[in-house]
CSV table of C-alpha atoms in Angstrom, one decimal:
chain,number,residue,atom,x,y,z
A,13,MET,CA,15.2,17.9,10.4
A,14,ARG,CA,17.4,15.7,8.2
A,15,ILE,CA,15.9,12.7,6.4
A,16,GLY,CA,17.6,9.9,4.6
A,17,VAL,CA,15.8,8.6,1.5
A,18,ILE,CA,16.9,5.1,0.4
A,19,GLY,CA,15.8,4.4,-3.1
A,20,THR,CA,15.3,7.1,-5.9
A,21,GLY,CA,13.1,5.3,-8.4
A,22,ARG,CA,9.7,6.6,-9.3
A,23,ILE,CA,8.1,6.6,-5.8
A,24,GLY,CA,11.3,7.6,-4.2
A,25,THR,CA,11.6,10.6,-6.5
A,26,ILE,CA,8.0,11.6,-5.6
A,27,HIS,CA,8.7,11.4,-1.9
A,28,ALA,CA,12.1,13.2,-2.1
A,29,ASN,CA,10.3,16.1,-4.0
A,30,THR,CA,7.7,16.3,-1.2
A,31,LEU,CA,10.2,16.3,1.6
A,32,SER,CA,12.6,18.7,-0.1
A,33,ARG,CA,9.7,21.3,-0.2
A,34,HIS,CA,8.6,20.7,3.3
A,35,ARG,CA,9.1,23.7,5.6
A,36,GLU,CA,10.1,21.4,8.6
A,37,VAL,CA,12.6,19.4,6.6
A,38,GLY,CA,16.1,21.1,6.5
A,39,SER,CA,17.8,18.7,4.2
A,40,LEU,CA,17.9,15.3,2.6
A,41,ILE,CA,20.5,12.6,2.0
A,42,LEU,CA,19.6,10.4,-1.0
A,43,THR,CA,21.1,7.1,-2.0
A,44,ASP,CA,20.2,4.4,-4.5
A,45,ALA,CA,21.5,1.1,-5.9
A,46,ASP,CA,22.2,3.3,-8.9
A,47,PRO,CA,24.5,6.0,-7.5
A,48,ALA,CA,24.2,8.1,-10.7
A,49,ARG,CA,20.4,8.2,-10.3
A,50,ALA,CA,20.6,9.4,-6.7
A,51,GLN,CA,23.2,12.0,-7.7
A,52,GLU,CA,21.1,13.4,-10.5
A,53,LEU,CA,18.1,13.8,-8.3
A,54,ALA,CA,20.1,15.3,-5.5
A,55,HIS,CA,21.5,17.8,-7.9
A,56,ARG,CA,18.1,18.7,-9.2
A,57,LEU,CA,16.7,19.2,-5.7
A,58,GLY,CA,19.7,20.9,-4.2
A,59,GLU,CA,20.2,18.0,-1.7
A,60,THR,CA,23.0,15.6,-0.9
A,61,ALA,CA,23.7,12.3,-2.5
A,62,ALA,CA,25.4,9.4,-0.5
A,63,PRO,CA,27.5,6.7,-2.2
A,64,GLY,CA,25.6,4.0,-0.2
A,65,VAL,CA,23.2,3.0,2.5
A,66,ASP,CA,26.0,3.0,5.2
A,67,GLU,CA,26.4,6.7,4.8
A,68,ILE,CA,22.7,7.3,5.5
A,69,PHE,CA,23.3,6.0,9.0
A,70,THR,CA,26.8,7.3,9.6
A,71,TRP,CA,26.3,10.9,8.3
A,72,GLY,CA,23.5,11.5,10.8
A,73,VAL,CA,19.7,11.7,10.0
A,74,ASP,CA,16.6,12.1,12.1
A,75,ALA,CA,14.5,9.7,10.1
A,76,VAL,CA,14.6,7.3,7.1
A,77,VAL,CA,12.3,6.9,4.1
A,78,ILE,CA,12.7,3.4,2.4
A,79,THR,CA,11.6,3.1,-1.2
A,80,THR,CA,13.9,0.4,-2.4
A,81,ALA,CA,13.1,-3.0,-3.9
A,82,THR,CA,10.9,-5.0,-1.6
A,83,SER,CA,13.6,-7.5,-0.8
A,84,ALA,CA,15.5,-4.9,1.1
A,85,HIS,CA,12.7,-3.5,3.2
A,86,ALA,CA,12.9,-5.7,6.2
A,87,GLU,CA,16.7,-5.4,6.6
A,88,LEU,CA,16.6,-1.7,6.3
A,89,ILE,CA,13.7,-1.3,8.8
A,90,GLY,CA,15.7,-3.4,11.3
A,91,ARG,CA,18.8,-1.3,10.7
A,92,ALA,CA,16.9,1.9,11.3
A,93,ALA,CA,15.2,0.5,14.4
A,94,ARG,CA,18.6,-0.5,15.8
A,95,SER,CA,19.7,3.1,15.1
A,96,ALA,CA,16.7,4.5,17.0
A,97,LEU,CA,15.3,6.1,13.9
A,98,PRO,CA,11.7,6.5,12.8
A,99,VAL,CA,11.0,4.9,9.4
A,100,PHE,CA,8.6,5.4,6.6
A,101,CYS,CA,8.5,2.4,4.3
A,102,GLU,CA,6.6,1.6,1.2
A,103,LYS,CA,4.6,-1.6,1.4
A,104,PRO,CA,5.1,-4.4,2.1
A,105,ILE,CA,7.4,-5.0,5.0
A,106,ALA,CA,8.5,-8.2,3.4
A,107,LEU,CA,7.1,-10.7,0.9
A,108,ASP,CA,6.5,-13.3,3.6
A,109,LEU,CA,5.2,-13.4,7.1
A,110,PRO,CA,8.4,-14.5,8.8
A,111,GLY,CA,10.3,-11.6,7.4
A,112,THR,CA,7.5,-9.3,8.4
A,113,LEU,CA,7.3,-10.6,11.9
A,114,HIS,CA,11.1,-10.3,12.4
A,115,ALA,CA,11.1,-6.7,11.3
A,116,LEU,CA,8.2,-5.8,13.5
A,117,ALA,CA,9.9,-7.5,16.5
A,118,GLU,CA,12.9,-5.2,15.9
A,119,VAL,CA,10.8,-2.1,15.8
A,120,ASP,CA,8.9,-3.2,19.0
A,121,ALA,CA,12.2,-3.9,20.7
A,122,ALA,CA,13.6,-0.5,19.8
A,123,GLY,CA,10.4,1.3,20.5
A,124,THR,CA,10.6,3.3,17.3
A,125,ALA,CA,8.0,4.3,14.8
A,126,LEU,CA,7.3,2.5,11.6
A,127,GLN,CA,4.8,4.2,9.2
A,128,MET,CA,3.7,2.1,6.2
A,129,GLY,CA,3.0,3.6,2.7
A,130,PHE,CA,-0.7,2.7,2.2
A,131,GLN,CA,-1.5,6.0,0.5
A,132,ARG,CA,-5.2,5.3,0.0
A,133,ARG,CA,-5.7,6.2,3.7
A,134,PHE,CA,-4.8,9.8,2.7
A,135,ASP,CA,-7.0,10.0,-0.4
A,136,ALA,CA,-10.1,12.3,-0.1
A,137,GLY,CA,-12.4,9.6,-1.6
A,138,TYR,CA,-11.5,6.8,0.7
A,139,ALA,CA,-11.6,9.2,3.7
A,140,GLY,CA,-15.1,10.2,2.6
A,141,ALA,CA,-16.2,6.6,2.4
A,142,ARG,CA,-14.8,5.9,5.8
A,143,GLU,CA,-16.8,8.8,7.2
A,144,ALA,CA,-20.0,7.6,5.5
A,145,VAL,CA,-19.6,4.2,7.1
A,146,ARG,CA,-18.6,5.4,10.5
A,147,SER,CA,-21.5,8.0,10.6
A,148,ARG,CA,-24.0,5.3,9.8
A,149,ARG,CA,-25.1,7.3,6.8
A,150,LEU,CA,-25.2,4.0,4.8
A,151,GLY,CA,-27.1,2.2,7.6
A,152,ARG,CA,-26.0,-1.4,7.9
A,153,LEU,CA,-23.3,-2.1,5.4
A,154,HIS,CA,-23.9,-5.3,3.5
A,155,THR,CA,-21.7,-5.2,0.3
A,156,VAL,CA,-18.4,-3.8,-0.6
A,157,ARG,CA,-16.8,-4.0,-4.1
A,158,ALA,CA,-13.1,-3.0,-4.5
A,159,MET,CA,-11.1,-3.0,-7.6
A,160,THR,CA,-7.6,-2.1,-8.9
A,161,ALA,CA,-6.9,-2.1,-12.6
A,162,ASP,CA,-3.5,-1.2,-14.1
A,163,GLN,CA,-3.5,0.1,-17.6
A,164,ALA,CA,-0.4,-1.8,-18.7
A,165,PRO,CA,1.5,-4.7,-17.2
A,166,PRO,CA,4.9,-4.2,-15.4
A,167,PRO,CA,8.2,-5.2,-16.9
A,168,PRO,CA,8.6,-9.0,-17.2
A,169,GLU,CA,11.8,-9.0,-15.1
A,170,TRP,CA,9.9,-7.3,-12.2
A,171,LEU,CA,7.2,-9.9,-11.8
A,172,PRO,CA,9.1,-12.6,-10.0
A,173,LEU,CA,10.2,-10.0,-7.5
A,174,SER,CA,6.7,-8.5,-6.9
A,175,GLY,CA,5.2,-11.1,-4.7
A,176,GLY,CA,2.4,-11.7,-7.0
A,177,LEU,CA,-0.9,-9.9,-7.8
A,178,PHE,CA,-2.5,-10.4,-4.4
A,179,ARG,CA,0.5,-9.3,-2.3
A,180,ASP,CA,1.6,-6.5,-4.6
A,181,THR,CA,-1.6,-5.0,-5.9
A,182,LEU,CA,-4.7,-6.2,-4.1
A,183,ILE,CA,-2.9,-5.7,-0.7
A,184,HIS,CA,-3.9,-2.0,-1.1
A,185,ASP,CA,-7.5,-2.9,-1.5
A,186,PHE,CA,-7.3,-5.2,1.6
A,187,ASP,CA,-5.8,-2.4,3.7
A,188,ALA,CA,-8.5,0.0,2.4
A,189,LEU,CA,-11.2,-2.4,3.1
A,190,ARG,CA,-10.1,-2.8,6.8
A,191,TRP,CA,-9.5,1.0,7.2
A,192,VAL,CA,-12.8,2.2,5.7
A,193,THR,CA,-15.1,-0.4,7.3
A,194,GLY,CA,-13.2,-0.8,10.6
A,195,ARG,CA,-13.9,-4.6,10.3
A,196,GLU,CA,-11.5,-7.6,10.0
A,197,VAL,CA,-11.6,-10.1,7.3
A,198,VAL,CA,-12.3,-13.6,8.6
A,199,ASP,CA,-12.7,-15.7,5.5
A,200,VAL,CA,-11.5,-15.5,1.8
A,201,TYR,CA,-12.0,-17.4,-1.4
A,202,ALA,CA,-9.7,-16.3,-4.2
A,203,THR,CA,-9.0,-17.3,-7.8
A,204,GLY,CA,-6.9,-15.9,-10.6
A,205,SER,CA,-6.4,-16.2,-14.4
A,206,ASP,CA,-3.0,-16.3,-16.3
A,207,ALA,CA,-4.6,-16.4,-19.6
A,208,GLY,CA,-2.9,-13.1,-20.7
A,209,PRO,CA,0.7,-12.7,-21.7
A,210,ALA,CA,3.0,-15.6,-21.1
A,211,MET,CA,5.3,-13.7,-18.8
A,212,PHE,CA,2.7,-14.1,-16.0
A,213,ARG,CA,2.7,-17.8,-16.3
A,214,GLU,CA,6.5,-17.8,-16.5
A,215,ALA,CA,6.6,-15.9,-13.2
A,216,GLY,CA,4.0,-18.2,-11.5
A,217,ASP,CA,1.7,-15.2,-11.2
A,218,VAL,CA,-1.7,-14.3,-12.6
A,219,ASP,CA,-2.7,-11.2,-14.6
A,220,THR,CA,-6.3,-11.0,-13.2
A,221,GLY,CA,-7.5,-12.0,-9.8
A,222,ALA,CA,-10.6,-12.0,-7.7
A,223,ALA,CA,-11.5,-12.7,-4.1
A,224,VAL,CA,-14.7,-13.0,-2.1
A,225,LEU,CA,-14.1,-11.9,1.5
A,226,THR,CA,-16.4,-12.2,4.6
A,227,LEU,CA,-15.9,-9.5,7.2
A,228,ASP,CA,-16.4,-10.3,11.0
A,229,ASP,CA,-19.8,-8.6,11.0
A,230,GLY,CA,-21.1,-10.6,8.0
A,231,THR,CA,-20.5,-7.9,5.4
A,232,LEU,CA,-19.6,-9.4,2.1
A,233,ALA,CA,-16.8,-7.9,0.0
A,234,THR,CA,-15.3,-8.6,-3.4
A,235,ALA,CA,-11.8,-7.5,-4.5
A,236,THR,CA,-10.7,-7.7,-8.1
A,237,ALA,CA,-7.5,-6.7,-9.9
A,238,THR,CA,-5.9,-6.9,-13.3
A,239,ARG,CA,-2.7,-5.8,-15.0
A,240,LEU,CA,-4.4,-5.4,-18.4
A,241,ASN,CA,-7.0,-2.6,-18.3
A,242,GLY,CA,-6.4,-0.9,-21.6
A,243,ALA,CA,-9.0,1.9,-20.9
A,244,GLY,CA,-6.9,3.4,-18.1
A,245,TYR,CA,-5.9,3.1,-14.5
A,246,ASP,CA,-9.1,2.4,-12.6
A,247,VAL,CA,-9.3,2.2,-8.7
A,248,ARG,CA,-12.7,2.2,-7.1
A,249,MET,CA,-14.6,1.0,-4.1
A,250,GLU,CA,-18.4,0.8,-3.8
A,251,LEU,CA,-20.0,0.5,-0.5
A,252,ALA,CA,-23.7,-0.4,-0.2
A,253,GLY,CA,-25.8,-0.2,2.8
A,254,GLU,CA,-29.5,-0.5,3.8
A,255,LEU,CA,-29.8,3.3,3.5
A,256,ASP,CA,-27.5,4.5,0.9
A,257,THR,CA,-24.6,3.6,-1.5
A,258,VAL,CA,-21.4,5.5,-2.1
A,259,VAL,CA,-18.5,5.1,-4.6
A,260,VAL,CA,-14.8,6.0,-4.4
A,261,GLY,CA,-13.0,6.7,-7.5
A,262,LEU,CA,-16.0,7.7,-9.7
A,263,ASP,CA,-15.2,11.1,-11.4
A,264,ASP,CA,-14.7,12.7,-14.8
A,265,ARG,CA,-11.4,10.7,-15.2
A,266,THR,CA,-12.7,7.2,-14.4
A,267,PRO,CA,-11.9,5.0,-17.4
A,268,VAL,CA,-15.3,3.6,-18.0
A,269,ALA,CA,-17.9,4.1,-20.8
A,270,SER,CA,-21.6,3.7,-20.4
A,271,THR,CA,-23.7,1.7,-22.9
A,272,GLU,CA,-26.8,3.5,-21.8
A,273,PRO,CA,-28.3,6.1,-24.2
A,274,THR,CA,-28.4,8.8,-21.5
A,275,GLY,CA,-25.2,7.7,-19.7
A,276,PRO,CA,-22.2,9.9,-19.1
A,277,PRO,CA,-19.6,10.3,-21.8
A,278,PRO,CA,-16.2,8.5,-21.6
A,279,ALA,CA,-13.4,10.3,-19.8
A,280,ASP,CA,-11.5,12.8,-22.0
A,281,LYS,CA,-8.3,12.2,-19.9
A,282,PRO,CA,-8.5,8.9,-18.1
A,283,TRP,CA,-6.1,8.2,-15.2
A,284,ALA,CA,-2.9,6.9,-16.6
A,285,GLY,CA,-1.3,5.3,-13.4
A,286,PHE,CA,-1.1,5.3,-9.7
A,287,LEU,CA,1.2,8.4,-9.4
A,288,ASP,CA,-1.3,10.4,-11.4
A,289,ARG,CA,-4.4,9.1,-9.5
A,290,PHE,CA,-2.9,9.3,-6.0
A,291,GLY,CA,-0.5,12.3,-6.3
A,292,PRO,CA,-2.1,14.3,-3.4
A,293,ALA,CA,-2.4,11.2,-1.2
A,294,TYR,CA,1.3,10.4,-1.6
A,295,GLU,CA,2.2,14.0,-0.6
A,296,ALA,CA,-0.2,13.9,2.4
A,297,GLU,CA,1.3,10.6,3.8
A,298,LEU,CA,4.8,12.1,3.8
A,299,CYS,CA,3.6,15.2,5.5
A,300,ALA,CA,2.0,13.0,8.1
A,301,PHE,CA,5.3,11.1,8.6
A,302,VAL,CA,7.0,14.4,9.3
A,303,GLU,CA,4.5,15.1,12.0
A,304,VAL,CA,5.0,11.7,13.4
A,305,VAL,CA,8.8,12.3,13.6
A,306,ARG,CA,8.1,15.7,15.3
A,307,GLY,CA,5.9,14.0,17.8
A,308,GLU,CA,2.9,16.0,16.6
A,309,ARG,CA,0.5,13.2,15.7
A,310,ALA,CA,0.0,9.4,16.3
A,311,ASN,CA,1.2,7.0,13.7
A,312,PRO,CA,-1.6,6.8,11.1
A,313,CYS,CA,-0.5,3.4,9.7
A,314,ASP,CA,1.9,1.4,11.7
A,315,GLY,CA,3.5,-2.0,10.9
A,316,ARG,CA,0.7,-4.0,12.3
A,317,GLU,CA,-1.7,-2.6,9.8
A,318,ALA,CA,0.7,-3.8,7.0
A,319,LEU,CA,0.8,-7.2,8.7
A,320,GLN,CA,-3.0,-7.6,8.7
A,321,ALA,CA,-3.2,-6.7,5.0
A,322,LEU,CA,-0.4,-9.2,4.2
A,323,ARG,CA,-2.1,-12.0,6.1
A,324,ILE,CA,-5.3,-11.4,3.9
A,325,ALA,CA,-3.1,-11.5,0.8
A,326,GLU,CA,-1.4,-14.7,1.9
A,327,ALA,CA,-4.7,-16.2,2.6
A,328,CYS,CA,-5.8,-15.4,-0.9
A,329,GLU,CA,-2.7,-17.0,-2.4
A,330,VAL,CA,-3.3,-20.2,-0.5
A,331,SER,CA,-7.0,-20.1,-1.5
A,332,ARG,CA,-6.0,-19.6,-5.2
A,333,ARG,CA,-3.5,-22.5,-5.1
A,334,GLU,CA,-5.7,-24.9,-3.1
A,335,ARG,CA,-9.1,-23.8,-4.5
A,336,ARG,CA,-10.7,-23.6,-1.0
A,337,PRO,CA,-11.9,-21.0,1.5
A,338,VAL,CA,-9.2,-19.9,3.8
A,339,ARG,CA,-9.3,-18.0,7.1
A,340,PRO,CA,-6.5,-15.5,7.6
A,341,ALA,CA,-6.0,-16.8,11.1
A,342,GLU,CA,-4.9,-20.1,9.6
A,343,ILE,CA,-1.8,-18.5,8.1
A,344,GLU,CA,1.5,-19.0,9.8
A,345,GLY,CA,2.1,-16.1,12.2
A,346,GLY,CA,-1.6,-15.4,12.3
A,347,GLY,CA,-3.7,-15.2,15.5
A,348,GLU,CA,-5.9,-12.4,16.9
A,349,ALA,CA,-3.1,-11.4,19.4
A,350,LEU,CA,-1.3,-9.8,16.4
A,351,ILE,CA,-4.1,-7.3,16.0
A,352,THR,CA,-3.5,-5.7,19.3
A,353,PRO,CA,-1.5,-2.4,18.9
A,354,ARG,CA,2.0,-2.5,20.2
A,355,ALA,CA,1.8,-6.1,21.3
A,356,PRO,CA,5.1,-7.8,21.2
A,357,VAL,CA,5.5,-9.9,18.0
A,358,TRP,CA,7.9,-12.9,18.2
């Protein structure tokens, strides 16, 4: 199997390393907007670098992995679909719903596979929480608390391209919320603060955000995020039911300190970032993609899953701006028909 990797930045390098070691992957073709970066990685892995994206499609590959800037995702997904190639793409498909829907329409028309990079679905902690909910160990679930806290903010020049805190960061929590609980979000109320560094205000973004979400069975959830968590990278989900409560992301590297006299000590080596915290999950999702390409398993996270998470993020942005509750179904391109797997999207 020969796989083309488009984009060799941080996450592209991680994915290329995983695929280069995979026993079912014979070779890789790597390309990047910075050709020297792709060449350096190819040399290090013993793979082939291509001068541009065109060569990925003309030199012949069996599948494509897209880890470019978000602005290029939808076009590359469409190009791969028209070439009848299965695709793995980092989230999101696009920064807006029209772009997302257009790309999904191309995938549907081609009948190809699109697997999205929501790596938390492959994390042992989130999988354990999903099992606890589905097995009824918790009893009736009544409260979920999700959070993502980055230790340091991203570069200022990247913020205007990110889509904002809800679309870029909390979208992972929204996807995990749906995946773990098996429920849909029917209502959100969101707010945000730009009281931190000026670069967030200049980009029209917020450095800290919070949302209250109501699920379709009445379960209440909160989702919070910040770019400025000096203690370390902190990603958690708490699920409370009538019988029990479980926590994802609570271990000896969780960057929290107890004020209780008998509480646990602070972490000696707190998580520094997402690549550190989710390394095994990133590897597992690429191994799953290889199995999808080989026809050995069903797609674990198709484009419609990404669409649903984006709809929630869009609803949160509207709620933040307009200071009111918003139903994701209100958002342009919404509607329950979009939840049906493999339903045409036009």
